[in-house]
mmCIF file of C-alpha atoms (C1' of nucleotides) in Angstrom:
data_model
loop_
_atom_site.group_PDB
_atom_site.id
_atom_site.type_symbol
_atom_site.label_atom_id
_atom_site.label_comp_id
_atom_site.label_asym_id
_atom_site.label_seq_id
_atom_site.Cartn_x
_atom_site.Cartn_y
_atom_site.Cartn_z
ATOM 1 C CA MET A 40 17.092 -2.432 9.235
ATOM 2 C CA PRO A 41 14.251 -1.743 6.833
ATOM 3 C CA GLU A 42 13.389 1.897 7.326
ATOM 4 C CA LEU A 43 11.279 4.162 5.141
ATOM 5 C CA PRO A 44 13.509 3.958 2.028
ATOM 6 C CA GLU A 45 13.630 0.169 2.031
ATOM 7 C CA VAL A 46 9.855 -0.159 2.381
ATOM 8 C CA GLU A 47 9.362 2.430 -0.358
ATOM 9 C CA VAL A 48 11.781 0.579 -2.662
ATOM 10 C CA LEU A 49 9.868 -2.635 -2.019
ATOM 11 C CA ARG A 50 6.562 -0.864 -2.674
ATOM 12 C CA ARG A 51 7.748 0.465 -6.016
ATOM 13 C CA SER A 52 9.212 -2.811 -7.147
ATOM 14 C CA LEU A 53 6.022 -4.661 -6.220
ATOM 15 C CA GLU A 54 3.800 -2.121 -7.896
ATOM 16 C CA GLY A 55 5.103 -2.987 -11.337
ATOM 17 C CA LEU A 56 4.738 -6.686 -10.677
ATOM 18 C CA VAL A 57 1.434 -7.274 -8.904
ATOM 19 C CA LEU A 58 -0.798 -4.224 -9.312
ATOM 20 C CA GLY A 59 -4.128 -5.337 -10.756
ATOM 21 C CA ARG A 60 -3.507 -9.008 -10.123
ATOM 22 C CA ARG A 61 -5.764 -11.256 -8.104
ATOM 23 C CA ILE A 62 -4.752 -13.092 -4.964
ATOM 24 C CA VAL A 63 -6.464 -16.428 -5.305
ATOM 25 C CA ARG A 64 -5.622 -17.704 -1.866
ATOM 26 C CA ALA A 65 -3.715 -16.653 1.238
ATOM 27 C CA ARG A 66 -1.961 -19.317 3.239
ATOM 28 C CA ALA A 67 -0.456 -18.896 6.692
ATOM 29 C CA LEU A 68 2.219 -21.537 6.936
ATOM 30 C CA SER A 69 3.912 -20.742 10.175
ATOM 31 C CA PRO A 70 1.944 -18.389 12.397
ATOM 32 C CA ALA A 71 4.615 -17.205 14.822
ATOM 33 C CA LEU A 72 5.453 -13.597 14.033
ATOM 34 C CA ARG A 73 5.471 -10.499 16.223
ATOM 35 C CA GLU A 74 1.738 -11.077 16.428
ATOM 36 C CA PRO A 75 0.361 -14.517 15.562
ATOM 37 C CA LEU A 76 -0.969 -14.777 12.015
ATOM 38 C CA ARG A 77 -4.747 -15.041 11.871
ATOM 39 C CA GLN A 78 -5.393 -17.388 9.012
ATOM 40 C CA GLY A 79 -9.173 -17.090 9.111
ATOM 41 C CA GLU A 80 -9.194 -13.318 8.984
ATOM 42 C CA LEU A 81 -6.508 -13.317 6.332
ATOM 43 C CA ARG A 82 -8.429 -15.624 4.053
ATOM 44 C CA LYS A 83 -11.747 -13.886 4.590
ATOM 45 C CA LEU A 84 -10.341 -10.506 3.560
ATOM 46 C CA VAL A 85 -7.796 -11.564 0.949
ATOM 47 C CA ASP A 86 -8.923 -14.630 -0.983
ATOM 48 C CA GLY A 87 -10.161 -13.893 -4.494
ATOM 49 C CA ARG A 88 -9.520 -10.123 -4.420
ATOM 50 C CA ARG A 89 -7.520 -8.000 -6.828
ATOM 51 C CA ILE A 90 -4.701 -5.739 -5.686
ATOM 52 C CA ILE A 91 -5.870 -2.223 -6.570
ATOM 53 C CA ALA A 92 -3.144 -0.091 -4.956
ATOM 54 C CA LEU A 93 0.184 -0.358 -3.164
ATOM 55 C CA ARG A 94 0.797 2.222 -0.505
ATOM 56 C CA ARG A 95 3.214 2.836 2.321
ATOM 57 C CA ARG A 96 2.510 4.343 5.710
ATOM 58 C CA SER A 97 5.520 4.670 7.974
ATOM 59 C CA LYS A 98 7.376 1.354 7.646
ATOM 60 C CA TYR A 99 4.197 -0.541 6.828
ATOM 61 C CA LEU A 100 3.527 -1.736 3.293
ATOM 62 C CA LEU A 101 -0.164 -1.626 2.406
ATOM 63 C CA LEU A 102 -1.701 -3.737 -0.319
ATOM 64 C CA ASP A 103 -5.170 -2.369 -0.953
ATOM 65 C CA LEU A 104 -7.546 -4.981 -2.277
ATOM 66 C CA GLU A 105 -10.905 -4.597 -3.972
ATOM 67 C CA ARG A 106 -14.045 -4.556 -1.790
ATOM 68 C CA ASP A 107 -12.613 -2.646 1.152
ATOM 69 C CA ALA A 108 -9.722 -4.767 2.318
ATOM 70 C CA THR A 109 -6.065 -4.015 2.990
ATOM 71 C CA LEU A 110 -3.244 -6.443 3.558
ATOM 72 C CA VAL A 111 -0.633 -4.949 5.890
ATOM 73 C CA VAL A 112 2.991 -6.114 5.833
ATOM 74 C CA HIS A 113 5.760 -5.000 8.162
ATOM 75 C CA LEU A 114 9.260 -6.331 7.499
ATOM 76 C CA GLY A 115 10.484 -6.035 11.068
ATOM 77 C CA MET A 116 14.224 -6.634 10.955
ATOM 78 C CA SER A 117 14.700 -9.492 8.547
ATOM 79 C CA GLY A 118 11.426 -9.782 6.624
ATOM 80 C CA ARG A 119 11.257 -10.198 2.867
ATOM 81 C CA LEU A 120 8.320 -10.100 0.496
ATOM 82 C CA THR A 121 9.173 -11.558 -2.887
ATOM 83 C CA LEU A 122 7.464 -12.687 -6.042
ATOM 84 C CA ASP A 123 8.353 -16.294 -6.738
ATOM 85 C CA HIS A 124 7.320 -18.924 -9.198
ATOM 86 C CA ARG A 125 5.203 -21.651 -7.724
ATOM 87 C CA ALA A 126 7.806 -24.226 -8.769
ATOM 88 C CA ASN A 127 10.629 -22.543 -6.845
ATOM 89 C CA PRO A 128 11.507 -24.507 -3.753
ATOM 90 C CA ARG A 129 10.002 -23.211 -0.555
ATOM 91 C CA LEU A 130 12.603 -21.617 1.661
ATOM 92 C CA LEU A 131 13.048 -21.842 5.374
ATOM 93 C CA HIS A 132 11.103 -19.362 7.522
ATOM 94 C CA GLU A 133 8.330 -18.711 5.035
ATOM 95 C CA HIS A 134 5.320 -17.499 6.970
ATOM 96 C CA VAL A 135 2.796 -16.462 4.343
ATOM 97 C CA VAL A 136 2.249 -17.514 0.748
ATOM 98 C CA LEU A 137 -0.201 -15.623 -1.446
ATOM 99 C CA ASP A 138 -1.133 -17.566 -4.566
ATOM 100 C CA LEU A 139 -1.704 -15.227 -7.498
ATOM 101 C CA ASP A 140 -3.930 -15.922 -10.487
ATOM 102 C CA ASP A 141 -1.167 -17.672 -12.380
ATOM 103 C CA ASP A 142 1.862 -19.713 -11.393
ATOM 104 C CA GLU A 143 3.387 -17.007 -9.250
ATOM 105 C CA GLN A 144 3.239 -16.379 -5.521
ATOM 106 C CA LEU A 145 3.981 -13.566 -3.142
ATOM 107 C CA ARG A 146 5.952 -15.004 -0.261
ATOM 108 C CA PHE A 147 6.681 -13.435 3.097
ATOM 109 C CA ARG A 148 9.530 -14.877 5.122
ATOM 110 C CA ASP A 149 11.113 -13.559 8.257
ATOM 111 C CA PRO A 150 13.745 -15.585 10.125
ATOM 112 C CA ARG A 151 13.834 -13.261 13.099
ATOM 113 C CA ARG A 152 10.059 -12.966 13.376
ATOM 114 C CA PHE A 153 9.942 -9.279 14.177
ATOM 115 C CA GLY A 154 7.677 -8.801 11.188
ATOM 116 C CA LEU A 155 3.919 -8.605 10.939
ATOM 117 C CA VAL A 156 1.222 -9.547 8.437
ATOM 118 C CA PHE A 157 -2.486 -8.924 8.899
ATOM 119 C CA ALA A 158 -5.575 -7.856 7.001
ATOM 120 C CA LEU A 159 -8.326 -5.432 7.871
ATOM 121 C CA PRO A 160 -11.035 -3.356 6.145
ATOM 122 C CA THR A 161 -9.390 -0.405 4.373
ATOM 123 C CA GLN A 162 -11.761 2.032 6.018
ATOM 124 C CA GLY A 163 -10.575 0.883 9.432
ATOM 125 C CA LEU A 164 -6.869 1.525 8.774
ATOM 126 C CA ALA A 165 -6.590 4.992 10.250
ATOM 127 C CA SER A 166 -8.141 3.939 13.545
ATOM 128 C CA ASP A 167 -6.269 0.637 13.811
ATOM 129 C CA ARG A 168 -3.957 0.486 16.829
ATOM 130 C CA HIS A 169 -0.872 0.081 14.624
ATOM 131 C CA PHE A 170 -1.530 3.363 12.849
ATOM 132 C CA VAL A 171 -3.469 5.560 15.204
ATOM 133 C CA ARG A 172 -0.472 7.038 17.022
ATOM 134 C CA LEU A 173 1.828 7.520 14.034
ATOM 135 C CA GLY A 174 3.275 10.950 13.349
ATOM 136 C CA ALA A 175 3.982 12.780 10.106
ATOM 137 C CA GLU A 176 5.452 11.361 6.919
ATOM 138 C CA PRO A 177 8.826 13.095 6.451
ATOM 139 C CA LEU A 178 8.412 13.271 2.668
ATOM 140 C CA ASP A 179 4.961 14.851 2.960
ATOM 141 C CA ALA A 180 5.323 18.479 1.862
ATOM 142 C CA ALA A 181 2.586 19.462 4.318
ATOM 143 C CA PHE A 182 4.970 18.531 7.137
ATOM 144 C CA GLN A 183 7.365 21.409 7.615
ATOM 145 C CA ALA A 184 10.488 22.194 9.548
ATOM 146 C CA ASP A 185 8.590 24.315 12.032
ATOM 147 C CA ASP A 186 6.328 21.368 12.811
ATOM 148 C CA LEU A 187 9.389 19.319 13.704
ATOM 149 C CA TRP A 188 10.741 22.200 15.754
ATOM 150 C CA ARG A 189 7.446 22.493 17.667
ATOM 151 C CA SER A 190 7.553 18.748 18.424
ATOM 152 C CA GLY A 191 11.072 18.987 19.792
ATOM 153 C CA ARG A 192 11.299 22.347 21.458
ATOM 154 C CA ARG A 193 10.154 21.144 24.890
ATOM 155 C CA ARG A 194 11.574 17.644 24.753
ATOM 156 C CA ARG A 195 14.435 16.733 27.046
ATOM 157 C CA THR A 196 15.320 13.610 25.081
ATOM 158 C CA SER A 197 18.198 13.542 22.596
ATOM 159 C CA ILE A 198 17.744 14.869 19.086
ATOM 160 C CA LYS A 199 18.520 11.411 17.778
ATOM 161 C CA ALA A 200 15.731 9.826 19.820
ATOM 162 C CA LEU A 201 13.386 12.563 18.598
ATOM 163 C CA LEU A 202 14.172 11.772 14.960
ATOM 164 C CA MET A 203 13.371 8.133 15.640
ATOM 165 C CA ASP A 204 10.175 8.860 17.582
ATOM 166 C CA ALA A 205 7.428 7.521 15.330
ATOM 167 C CA GLY A 206 4.857 9.564 17.217
ATOM 168 C CA VAL A 207 6.540 12.678 15.868
ATOM 169 C CA MET A 208 7.774 11.620 12.452
ATOM 170 C CA VAL A 209 7.779 8.121 10.978
ATOM 171 C CA GLY A 210 10.188 6.117 8.887
ATOM 172 C CA VAL A 211 13.545 7.192 10.305
ATOM 173 C CA GLY A 212 15.364 4.374 12.081
ATOM 174 C CA ASN A 213 18.820 3.941 13.468
ATOM 175 C CA ILE A 214 20.759 4.184 10.214
ATOM 176 C CA TYR A 215 19.148 7.256 8.701
ATOM 177 C CA ALA A 216 19.001 9.098 12.033
ATOM 178 C CA SER A 217 22.803 8.864 12.302
ATOM 179 C CA GLU A 218 23.243 9.840 8.666
ATOM 180 C CA ALA A 219 20.895 12.837 8.825
ATOM 181 C CA LEU A 220 22.497 14.221 11.981
ATOM 182 C CA HIS A 221 25.910 13.943 10.370
ATOM 183 C CA LEU A 222 24.712 15.805 7.288
ATOM 184 C CA ALA A 223 23.158 18.469 9.502
ATOM 185 C CA GLY A 224 26.300 18.792 11.636
ATOM 186 C CA ILE A 225 24.368 18.173 14.864
ATOM 187 C CA ASP A 226 25.685 16.140 17.800
ATOM 188 C CA PRO A 227 23.231 13.221 18.280
ATOM 189 C CA ARG A 228 23.471 13.609 22.066
ATOM 190 C CA ARG A 229 22.182 17.168 22.001
ATOM 191 C CA GLN A 230 18.855 17.664 23.737
ATOM 192 C CA ALA A 231 16.011 18.183 21.271
ATOM 193 C CA ALA A 232 15.009 21.310 23.165
ATOM 194 C CA ARG A 233 18.474 22.779 22.671
ATOM 195 C CA VAL A 234 18.526 22.565 18.900
ATOM 196 C CA SER A 235 17.802 25.968 17.380
ATOM 197 C CA ARG A 236 14.746 26.626 15.241
ATOM 198 C CA MET A 237 17.046 27.371 12.313
ATOM 199 C CA ARG A 238 18.871 24.072 12.649
ATOM 200 C CA TYR A 239 15.536 22.214 12.714
ATOM 201 C CA GLY A 240 14.959 23.789 9.325
ATOM 202 C CA ARG A 241 18.165 22.309 7.982
ATOM 203 C CA LEU A 242 17.521 19.010 9.780
ATOM 204 C CA LEU A 243 14.209 18.212 8.084
ATOM 205 C CA GLY A 244 15.847 19.125 4.786
ATOM 206 C CA VAL A 245 18.685 16.638 5.241
ATOM 207 C CA VAL A 246 16.321 13.944 6.512
ATOM 208 C CA ARG A 247 14.428 14.275 3.238
ATOM 209 C CA GLU A 248 17.640 14.379 1.242
ATOM 210 C CA VAL A 249 19.085 11.231 2.778
ATOM 211 C CA LEU A 250 15.786 9.321 2.485
ATOM 212 C CA GLU A 251 15.392 10.326 -1.180
ATOM 213 C CA ARG A 252 18.965 9.407 -2.028
ATOM 214 C CA ALA A 253 18.589 6.041 -0.307
ATOM 215 C CA ILE A 254 15.393 5.319 -2.248
ATOM 216 C CA ALA A 255 17.160 6.223 -5.495
ATOM 217 C CA SER A 256 19.937 3.735 -4.625
ATOM 218 C CA GLY A 257 17.508 0.921 -3.939
ATOM 219 C CA GLY A 258 17.775 1.202 -0.151
ATOM 220 C CA THR A 259 20.431 0.060 2.313
ATOM 221 C CA THR A 260 21.255 -3.627 2.446
ATOM 222 C CA LEU A 261 23.471 -4.607 5.363
ATOM 223 C CA ASN A 262 22.272 -8.172 5.730
ATOM 224 C CA ASP A 263 18.718 -8.925 4.839
ATOM 225 C CA PHE A 264 16.974 -6.290 2.784
ATOM 226 C CA ALA A 265 15.939 -7.036 -0.781
ATOM 227 C CA ASP A 266 13.215 -5.825 -3.124
ATOM 228 C CA ALA A 267 10.402 -7.938 -4.583
ATOM 229 C CA VAL A 268 12.730 -9.807 -6.925
ATOM 230 C CA GLY A 269 15.499 -10.307 -4.372
ATOM 231 C CA GLU A 270 17.732 -7.410 -5.477
ATOM 232 C CA PRO A 271 19.714 -5.777 -2.656
ATOM 233 C CA GLY A 272 20.042 -2.008 -2.293
ATOM 234 C CA TYR A 273 23.263 -0.097 -2.839
ATOM 235 C CA PHE A 274 23.054 2.821 -0.437
ATOM 236 C CA SER A 275 25.354 1.143 2.098
ATOM 237 C CA VAL A 276 28.366 2.344 0.098
ATOM 238 C CA SER A 277 27.090 5.922 0.517
ATOM 239 C CA LEU A 278 26.745 5.796 4.288
ATOM 240 C CA ALA A 279 28.908 8.546 5.759
ATOM 241 C CA VAL A 280 29.036 7.455 9.396
ATOM 242 C CA TYR A 281 26.843 4.408 10.050
ATOM 243 C CA ASP A 282 28.935 1.301 10.794
ATOM 244 C CA ARG A 283 32.146 3.274 10.179
ATOM 245 C CA GLU A 284 33.523 3.410 13.727
ATOM 246 C CA GLY A 285 37.194 4.402 13.733
ATOM 247 C CA GLU A 286 37.157 5.384 10.076
ATOM 248 C CA THR A 287 37.752 8.851 8.695
ATOM 249 C CA CYS A 288 34.949 11.382 8.473
ATOM 250 C CA LEU A 289 34.548 12.086 4.780
ATOM 251 C CA ARG A 290 33.708 15.713 5.403
ATOM 252 C CA CYS A 291 36.231 16.926 7.967
ATOM 253 C CA GLY A 292 38.834 14.179 8.311
ATOM 254 C CA GLY A 293 37.892 13.509 11.950
ATOM 255 C CA VAL A 294 37.366 10.020 13.334
ATOM 256 C CA VAL A 295 33.911 8.479 13.362
ATOM 257 C CA ARG A 296 32.821 7.418 16.838
ATOM 258 C CA ARG A 297 30.275 4.880 18.029
ATOM 259 C CA ILE A 298 28.257 5.509 21.161
ATOM 260 C CA VAL A 299 25.211 3.805 22.654
ATOM 261 C CA GLN A 300 21.973 5.713 23.052
ATOM 262 C CA GLY A 301 18.904 3.907 24.331
ATOM 263 C CA ASN A 302 20.590 0.543 23.740
ATOM 264 C CA ARG A 303 21.206 1.438 20.090
ATOM 265 C CA SER A 304 24.444 2.269 18.337
ATOM 266 C CA THR A 305 24.843 5.834 17.197
ATOM 267 C CA TYR A 306 27.638 6.788 14.813
ATOM 268 C CA PHE A 307 28.844 10.360 14.483
ATOM 269 C CA CYS A 308 31.855 12.600 13.990
ATOM 270 C CA PRO A 309 32.568 14.603 17.151
ATOM 271 C CA ARG A 310 34.631 17.060 15.140
ATOM 272 C CA CYS A 311 31.987 18.289 12.714
ATOM 273 C CA GLN A 312 28.837 17.470 14.680
ATOM 274 C CA ARG A 313 28.166 19.953 17.443
ATOM 275 C "C1'" DC B 296 2.994 11.510 30.336
ATOM 276 C "C1'" DG B 297 7.857 11.760 28.998
ATOM 277 C "C1'" DG B 298 11.678 9.000 28.842
ATOM 278 C "C1'" DG B 299 14.624 5.120 29.495
ATOM 279 C "C1'" DC B 300 15.093 0.345 29.290
ATOM 280 C "C1'" DG B 301 14.318 -4.661 28.497
ATOM 281 C "C1'" DG B 302 12.390 -8.345 25.714
ATOM 282 C "C1'" DC B 303 11.192 -10.397 21.566
ATOM 283 C "C1'" DC B 304 14.113 -13.417 17.862
ATOM 284 C "C1'" DT B 305 17.906 -15.813 15.005
ATOM 285 C "C1'" DG B 306 21.958 -15.621 12.013
ATOM 286 C "C1'" DG B 307 26.378 -14.173 11.654
ATOM 287 C "C1'" DA B 308 30.647 -12.521 13.499
ATOM 288 C "C1'" DG B 309 34.315 -12.746 16.610
ATOM 289 C "C1'" DG B 310 36.999 -14.748 20.453
ATOM 290 C "C1'" DC B 311 39.459 -18.518 22.393
ATOM 291 C "C1'" DT C 156 37.668 -26.492 13.764
ATOM 292 C "C1'" DG C 157 33.999 -25.948 17.081
ATOM 293 C "C1'" DC C 158 31.703 -23.924 20.671
ATOM 294 C "C1'" DC C 159 30.261 -19.995 23.093
ATOM 295 C "C1'" DT C 160 28.805 -15.199 23.607
ATOM 296 C "C1'" DC C 161 27.391 -11.092 21.805
ATOM 297 C "C1'" DC C 162 25.230 -8.035 18.710
ATOM 298 C "C1'" DA C 163 22.007 -6.291 15.143
ATOM 299 C "C1'" DG C 164 17.151 -3.124 15.853
ATOM 300 C "C1'" DG C 165 11.564 -1.915 15.157
ATOM 301 C "C1'" DC C 166 8.245 -1.895 18.243
ATOM 302 C "C1'" DC C 167 5.790 -2.435 22.466
ATOM 303 C "C1'" DG C 168 5.124 -2.739 27.279
ATOM 304 C "C1'" DC C 169 6.738 -1.704 31.716
ATOM 305 C "C1'" DC C 170 8.166 1.310 35.283
ATOM 306 C "C1'" DC C 171 9.599 5.553 37.522
#
DNA sequence: CGGGCGGCCTGGAGGC
DNA sequence: TGCCTCCAGGCCGCCC
């Protein structure tokens, strides 16, 4: 569920809380995540260093530390990163605890274990296997509609799968792909190659619009997402089609349908999406 | 190499 | 009420 807006909301909420603070000690409590936690590496690169920047690349949260280190956090499906007081009881499924230079801790917990936490030298980020194949940031002004069109013009896959292809453009997952295609009036089943150059122009625009609006609402919380102090997001009430099967299309009065594409649910309105 | 699909994982929902 | 099955999806690896 956490897509670009949720990670960006988390980044912003953390920035005000931990920027400039020192991580005294990193502890890996329960190593089973998507990739096993590497306690030794974590401690070597994290212990005793100040947080000097919080960045986001794709759905990865990056905590840059002094002396060329970066702590990478991916929320997977159910991950949370929160600032807690040391005295607060430890919850189930806590994988990493970062002791700060006072009585507070950053805690990562992820019941479904699709998440990821690791550290590496900052200068090695771009060439790291997690980042090396990632496509453009949709909110980067240097990425333009014609770039998206060029990526899709020869692709036989569906336009929805193209939007979610992180090698082309990052950050758009199942929820925002459905929402953007509804806003753009494009049938999600349409082949990427059969979407006109003009409609690609509108499509990147609505992708940006829906991502920005979701960020402004604190993200979409269906089950698990929360920011650094545990606050859920409120964009779910603004979703036009996602999880609204059988309900009325707010734009045209048609009925929202659910189909399965690539083992994922897609929601759309067959009446106003062509 | 594009593209489709299955597996990872657990909590919550729904059916009976 | 309790047990079972199914579903949620980001990412990666596998296979054609």
